[in-house]
Short mmCIF file of C-alpha atoms in Angstrom, two decimals:
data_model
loop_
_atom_site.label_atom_id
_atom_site.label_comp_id
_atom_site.label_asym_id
_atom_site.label_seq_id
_atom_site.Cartn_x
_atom_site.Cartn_y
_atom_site.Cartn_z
CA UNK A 1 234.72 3.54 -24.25
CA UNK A 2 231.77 2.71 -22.20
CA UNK A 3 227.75 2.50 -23.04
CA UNK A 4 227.88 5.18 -26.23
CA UNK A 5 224.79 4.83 -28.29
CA UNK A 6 224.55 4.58 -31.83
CA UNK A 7 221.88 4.63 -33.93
CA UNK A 8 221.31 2.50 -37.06
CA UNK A 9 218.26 2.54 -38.71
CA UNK A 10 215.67 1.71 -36.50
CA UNK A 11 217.81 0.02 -33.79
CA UNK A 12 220.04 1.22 -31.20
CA UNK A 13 223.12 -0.30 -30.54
CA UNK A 14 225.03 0.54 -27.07
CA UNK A 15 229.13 0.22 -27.49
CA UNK A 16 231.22 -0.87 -25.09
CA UNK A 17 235.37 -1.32 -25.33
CA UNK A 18 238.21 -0.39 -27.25
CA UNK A 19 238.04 1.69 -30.83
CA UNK A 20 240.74 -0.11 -33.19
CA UNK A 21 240.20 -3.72 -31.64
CA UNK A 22 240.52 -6.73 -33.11
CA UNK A 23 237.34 -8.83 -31.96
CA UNK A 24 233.79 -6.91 -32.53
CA UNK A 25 231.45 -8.79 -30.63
CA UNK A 26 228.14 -8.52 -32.19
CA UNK A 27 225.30 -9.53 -29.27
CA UNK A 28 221.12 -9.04 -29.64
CA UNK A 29 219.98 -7.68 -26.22
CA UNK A 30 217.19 -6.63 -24.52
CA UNK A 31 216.71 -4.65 -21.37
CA UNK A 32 216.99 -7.50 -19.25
CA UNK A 33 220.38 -7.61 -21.05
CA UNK A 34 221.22 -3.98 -21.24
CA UNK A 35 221.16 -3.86 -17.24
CA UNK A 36 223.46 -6.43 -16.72
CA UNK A 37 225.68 -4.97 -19.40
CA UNK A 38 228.26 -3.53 -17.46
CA UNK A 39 229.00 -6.89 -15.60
CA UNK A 40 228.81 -8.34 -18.38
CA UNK A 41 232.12 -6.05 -20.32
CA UNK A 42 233.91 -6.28 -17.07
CA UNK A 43 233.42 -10.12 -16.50
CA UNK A 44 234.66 -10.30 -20.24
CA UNK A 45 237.98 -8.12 -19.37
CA UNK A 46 238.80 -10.25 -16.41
CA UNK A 47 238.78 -13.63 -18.31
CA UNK A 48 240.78 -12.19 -21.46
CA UNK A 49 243.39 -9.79 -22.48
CA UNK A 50 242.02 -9.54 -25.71
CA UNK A 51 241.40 -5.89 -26.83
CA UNK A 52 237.62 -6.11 -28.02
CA UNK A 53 234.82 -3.91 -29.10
CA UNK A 54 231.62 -5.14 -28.03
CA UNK A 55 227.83 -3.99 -29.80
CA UNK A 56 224.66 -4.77 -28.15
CA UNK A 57 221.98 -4.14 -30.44
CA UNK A 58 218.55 -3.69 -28.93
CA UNK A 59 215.63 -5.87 -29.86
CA UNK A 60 211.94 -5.07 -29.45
CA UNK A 61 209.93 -7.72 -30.23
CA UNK A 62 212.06 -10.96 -28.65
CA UNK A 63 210.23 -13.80 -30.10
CA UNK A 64 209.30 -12.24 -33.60
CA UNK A 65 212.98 -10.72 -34.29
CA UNK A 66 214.97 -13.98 -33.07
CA UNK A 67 213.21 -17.22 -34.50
CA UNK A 68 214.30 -18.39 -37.44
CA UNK A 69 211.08 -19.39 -38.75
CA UNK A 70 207.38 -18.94 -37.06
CA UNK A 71 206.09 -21.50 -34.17
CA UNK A 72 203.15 -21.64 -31.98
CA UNK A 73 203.65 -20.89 -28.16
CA UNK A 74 205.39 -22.82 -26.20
CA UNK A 75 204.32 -21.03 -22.58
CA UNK A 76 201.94 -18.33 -22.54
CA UNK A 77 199.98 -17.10 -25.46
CA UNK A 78 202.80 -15.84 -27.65
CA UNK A 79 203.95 -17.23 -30.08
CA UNK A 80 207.12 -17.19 -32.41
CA UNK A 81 207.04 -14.92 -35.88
CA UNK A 82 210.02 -16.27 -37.47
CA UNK A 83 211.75 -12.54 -38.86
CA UNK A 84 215.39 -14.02 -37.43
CA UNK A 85 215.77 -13.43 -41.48
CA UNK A 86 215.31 -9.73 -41.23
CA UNK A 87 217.29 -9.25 -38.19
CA UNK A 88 220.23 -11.05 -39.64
CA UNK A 89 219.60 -8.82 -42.54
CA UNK A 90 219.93 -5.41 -40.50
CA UNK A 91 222.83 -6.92 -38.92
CA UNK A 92 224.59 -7.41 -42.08
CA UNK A 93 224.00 -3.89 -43.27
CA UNK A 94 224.80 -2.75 -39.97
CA UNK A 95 228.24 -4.26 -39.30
CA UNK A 96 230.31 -2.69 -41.95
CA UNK A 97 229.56 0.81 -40.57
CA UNK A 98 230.08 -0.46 -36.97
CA UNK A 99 233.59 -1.57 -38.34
CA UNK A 100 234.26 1.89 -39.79
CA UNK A 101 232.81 4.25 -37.45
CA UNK A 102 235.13 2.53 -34.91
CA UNK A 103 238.00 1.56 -36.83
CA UNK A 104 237.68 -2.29 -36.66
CA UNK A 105 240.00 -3.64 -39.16
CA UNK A 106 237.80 -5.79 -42.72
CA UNK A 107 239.48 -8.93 -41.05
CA UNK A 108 238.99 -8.09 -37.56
CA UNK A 109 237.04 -11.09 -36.21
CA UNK A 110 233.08 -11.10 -35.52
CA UNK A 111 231.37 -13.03 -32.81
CA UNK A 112 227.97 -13.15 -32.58
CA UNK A 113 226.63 -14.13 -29.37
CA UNK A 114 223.74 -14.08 -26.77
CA UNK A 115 221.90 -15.07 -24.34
CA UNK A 116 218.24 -17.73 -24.85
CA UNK A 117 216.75 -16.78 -28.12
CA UNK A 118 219.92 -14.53 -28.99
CA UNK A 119 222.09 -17.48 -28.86
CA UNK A 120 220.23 -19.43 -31.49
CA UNK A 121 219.95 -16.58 -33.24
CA UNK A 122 223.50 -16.98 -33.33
CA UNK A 123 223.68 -20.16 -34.11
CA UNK A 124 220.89 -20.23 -36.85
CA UNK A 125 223.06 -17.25 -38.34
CA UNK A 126 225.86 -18.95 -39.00
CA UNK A 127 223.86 -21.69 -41.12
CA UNK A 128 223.27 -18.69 -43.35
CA UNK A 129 226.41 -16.63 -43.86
CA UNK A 130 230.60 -17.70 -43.04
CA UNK A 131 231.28 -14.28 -42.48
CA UNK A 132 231.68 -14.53 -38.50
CA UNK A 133 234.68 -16.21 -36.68
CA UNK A 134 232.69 -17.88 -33.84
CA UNK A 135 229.41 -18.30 -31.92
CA UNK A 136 228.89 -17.29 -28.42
CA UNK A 137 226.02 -19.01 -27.44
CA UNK A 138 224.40 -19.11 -23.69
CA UNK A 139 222.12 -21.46 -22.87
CA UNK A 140 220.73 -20.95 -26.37
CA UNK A 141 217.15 -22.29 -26.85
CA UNK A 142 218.34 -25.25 -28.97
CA UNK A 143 214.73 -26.66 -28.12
CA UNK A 144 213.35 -24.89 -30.56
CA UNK A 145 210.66 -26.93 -32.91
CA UNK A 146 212.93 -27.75 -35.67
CA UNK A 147 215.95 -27.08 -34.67
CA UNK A 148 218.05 -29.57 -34.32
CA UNK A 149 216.93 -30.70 -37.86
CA UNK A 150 216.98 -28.24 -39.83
CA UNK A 151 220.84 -27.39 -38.31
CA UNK A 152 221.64 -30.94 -39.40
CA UNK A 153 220.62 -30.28 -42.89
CA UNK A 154 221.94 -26.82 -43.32
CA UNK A 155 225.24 -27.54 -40.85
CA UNK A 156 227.12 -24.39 -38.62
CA UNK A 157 229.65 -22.79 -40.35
CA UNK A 158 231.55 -21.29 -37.60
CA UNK A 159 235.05 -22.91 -36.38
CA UNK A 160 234.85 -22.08 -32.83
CA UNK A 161 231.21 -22.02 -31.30
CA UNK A 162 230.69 -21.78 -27.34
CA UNK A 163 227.55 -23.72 -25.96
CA UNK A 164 226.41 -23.64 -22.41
CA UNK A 165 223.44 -24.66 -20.26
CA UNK A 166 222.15 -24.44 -16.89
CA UNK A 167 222.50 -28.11 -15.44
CA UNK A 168 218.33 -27.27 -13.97
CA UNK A 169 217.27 -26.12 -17.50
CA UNK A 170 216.15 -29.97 -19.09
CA UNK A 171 214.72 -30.71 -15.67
CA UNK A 172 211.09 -29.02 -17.10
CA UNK A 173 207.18 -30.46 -17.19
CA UNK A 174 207.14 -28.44 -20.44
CA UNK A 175 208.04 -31.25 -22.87
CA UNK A 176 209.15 -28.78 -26.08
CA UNK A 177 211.51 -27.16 -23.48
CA UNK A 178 212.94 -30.48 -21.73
CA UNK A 179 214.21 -31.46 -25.02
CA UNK A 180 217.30 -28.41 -24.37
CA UNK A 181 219.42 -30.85 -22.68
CA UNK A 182 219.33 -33.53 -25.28
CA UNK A 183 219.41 -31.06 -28.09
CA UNK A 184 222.62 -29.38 -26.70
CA UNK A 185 224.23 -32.49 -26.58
CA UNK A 186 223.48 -33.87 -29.95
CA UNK A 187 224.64 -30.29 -31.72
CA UNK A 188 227.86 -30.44 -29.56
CA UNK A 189 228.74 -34.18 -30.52
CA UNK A 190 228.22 -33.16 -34.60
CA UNK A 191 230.19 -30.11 -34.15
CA UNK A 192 233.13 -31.95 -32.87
CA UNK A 193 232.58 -34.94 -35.72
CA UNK A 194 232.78 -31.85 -38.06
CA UNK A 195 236.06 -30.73 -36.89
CA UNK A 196 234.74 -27.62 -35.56
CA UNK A 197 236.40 -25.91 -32.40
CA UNK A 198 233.56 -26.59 -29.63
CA UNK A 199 232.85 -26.62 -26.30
CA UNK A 200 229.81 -27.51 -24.10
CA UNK A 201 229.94 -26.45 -20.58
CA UNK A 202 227.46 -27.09 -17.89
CA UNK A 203 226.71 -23.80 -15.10
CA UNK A 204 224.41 -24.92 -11.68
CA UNK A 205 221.20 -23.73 -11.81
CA UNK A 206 218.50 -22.70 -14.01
CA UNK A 207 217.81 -20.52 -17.18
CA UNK A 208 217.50 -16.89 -15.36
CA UNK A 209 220.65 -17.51 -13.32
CA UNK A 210 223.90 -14.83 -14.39
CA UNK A 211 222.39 -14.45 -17.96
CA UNK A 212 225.57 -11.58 -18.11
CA UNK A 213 228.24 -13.89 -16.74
CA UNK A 214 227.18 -16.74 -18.68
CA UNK A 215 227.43 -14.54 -21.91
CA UNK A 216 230.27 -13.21 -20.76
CA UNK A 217 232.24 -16.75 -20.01
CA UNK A 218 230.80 -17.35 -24.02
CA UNK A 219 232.25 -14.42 -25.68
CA UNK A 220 235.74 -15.06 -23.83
CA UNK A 221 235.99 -18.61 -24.80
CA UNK A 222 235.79 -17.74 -28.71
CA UNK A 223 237.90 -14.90 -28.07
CA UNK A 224 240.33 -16.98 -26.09
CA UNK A 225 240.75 -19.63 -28.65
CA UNK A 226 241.27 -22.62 -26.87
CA UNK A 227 239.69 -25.97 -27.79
#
């Protein structure tokens, strides 16, 4: 199956991969993300042999839809409107027909993933629900304000969770963004202490660089299920 739209609501959702499969990988996208889509499925074949059906669901409003809660800006003028609730909501709703209309079994496995802002969305998801298998999450913005505490209070509930960064991305003048590196670091060592199935891995260069192949490398690592 490649790039068939479906429409849920008042999102589209473009489906790549195989009816029937086992993993549904669940990923907020925008059209940065939707052209890179394609390399993004085939990257994902060519690192596992893992039958998977993959959703991209279309976000219009980046910074509103995918922050957890609402923050002033932290370049530019615009800021953060904290409705991660809502999406995370829709997605809910959403994934029970996505199982159906494509024949993904009640226990197939989810992972949520993304790239930025859609991987903590990802991760701030699983503080709220234990209904996904893993976290696929690309240089998420884990320097988000509040983060890093509010995770610690309300802790990941995922067993396997993928984190990544570009080894350029901490090296910032803006001080709310420099704080990635550290951030990423601190989640990965209480992930491990937790028990959880986690890896942190490091790509050269900065944020922009092989956003699909970075998600990619994510979604195969759950999917792969090595530690």
């Amino acid at each position: 199956m490649d790039n068939q739209l479906l429409q849920i609501q008042n999102r589209s959702c473009r489906i790549y991969g195989d009816t029937g499969a086992e993993y549904l990988l669940l990923q907020m996208a925008d059209e940065h993300d939707f052209a890179g889509m394609a390399r993004e499925v085939e990257a994902i074949h060519r690192q596992t042999a893992q039958p998977f059906l993959l959703a991209a669901v279309q976000v219009e409003n980046w910074n509103d839809d995918l922050s957890p809660w609402p923050a002033p800006p932290v370049w530019g003028k615009q800021g953060f409107g904290g409705r991660a609730g809502d999406t995370l909501a829709w997605l809910e709703q959403a994934v029970p027909r996505i199982r159906r209309q494509y024949s993904i079994k009640e226990d197939g496995k989810a992972i949520l993933g993304g790239y930025s802002l859609a991987g903590l969305f990802a991760l701030w998801a699983e503080t709220q629900t234990d209904a996904l298998y893993g976290v696929a999450a690309a240089s998420p913005s884990v320097w988000f304000p509040g983060w890093s505490e509010y995770e610690a209070a309300h802790p990941i509930q995922a067993q396997r969770v993928y984190l990544s960064l570009g080894d350029r991305e901490e090296h910032t003048k803006n001080q709310t963004m420099a704080a990635v590196g550290d951030n990423i670091r601190t989640l990965h060592s209480a992930l491990i202490q937790r028990g959880k199935a986690c890896t942190l891995e490091w790509n050269a260069g900065g944020h922009f660089k092989d956003a699909d192949l970075r998600t990619a490398r994510a979604f195969a690592w759950v999917m792969e299920g090595k530690r």
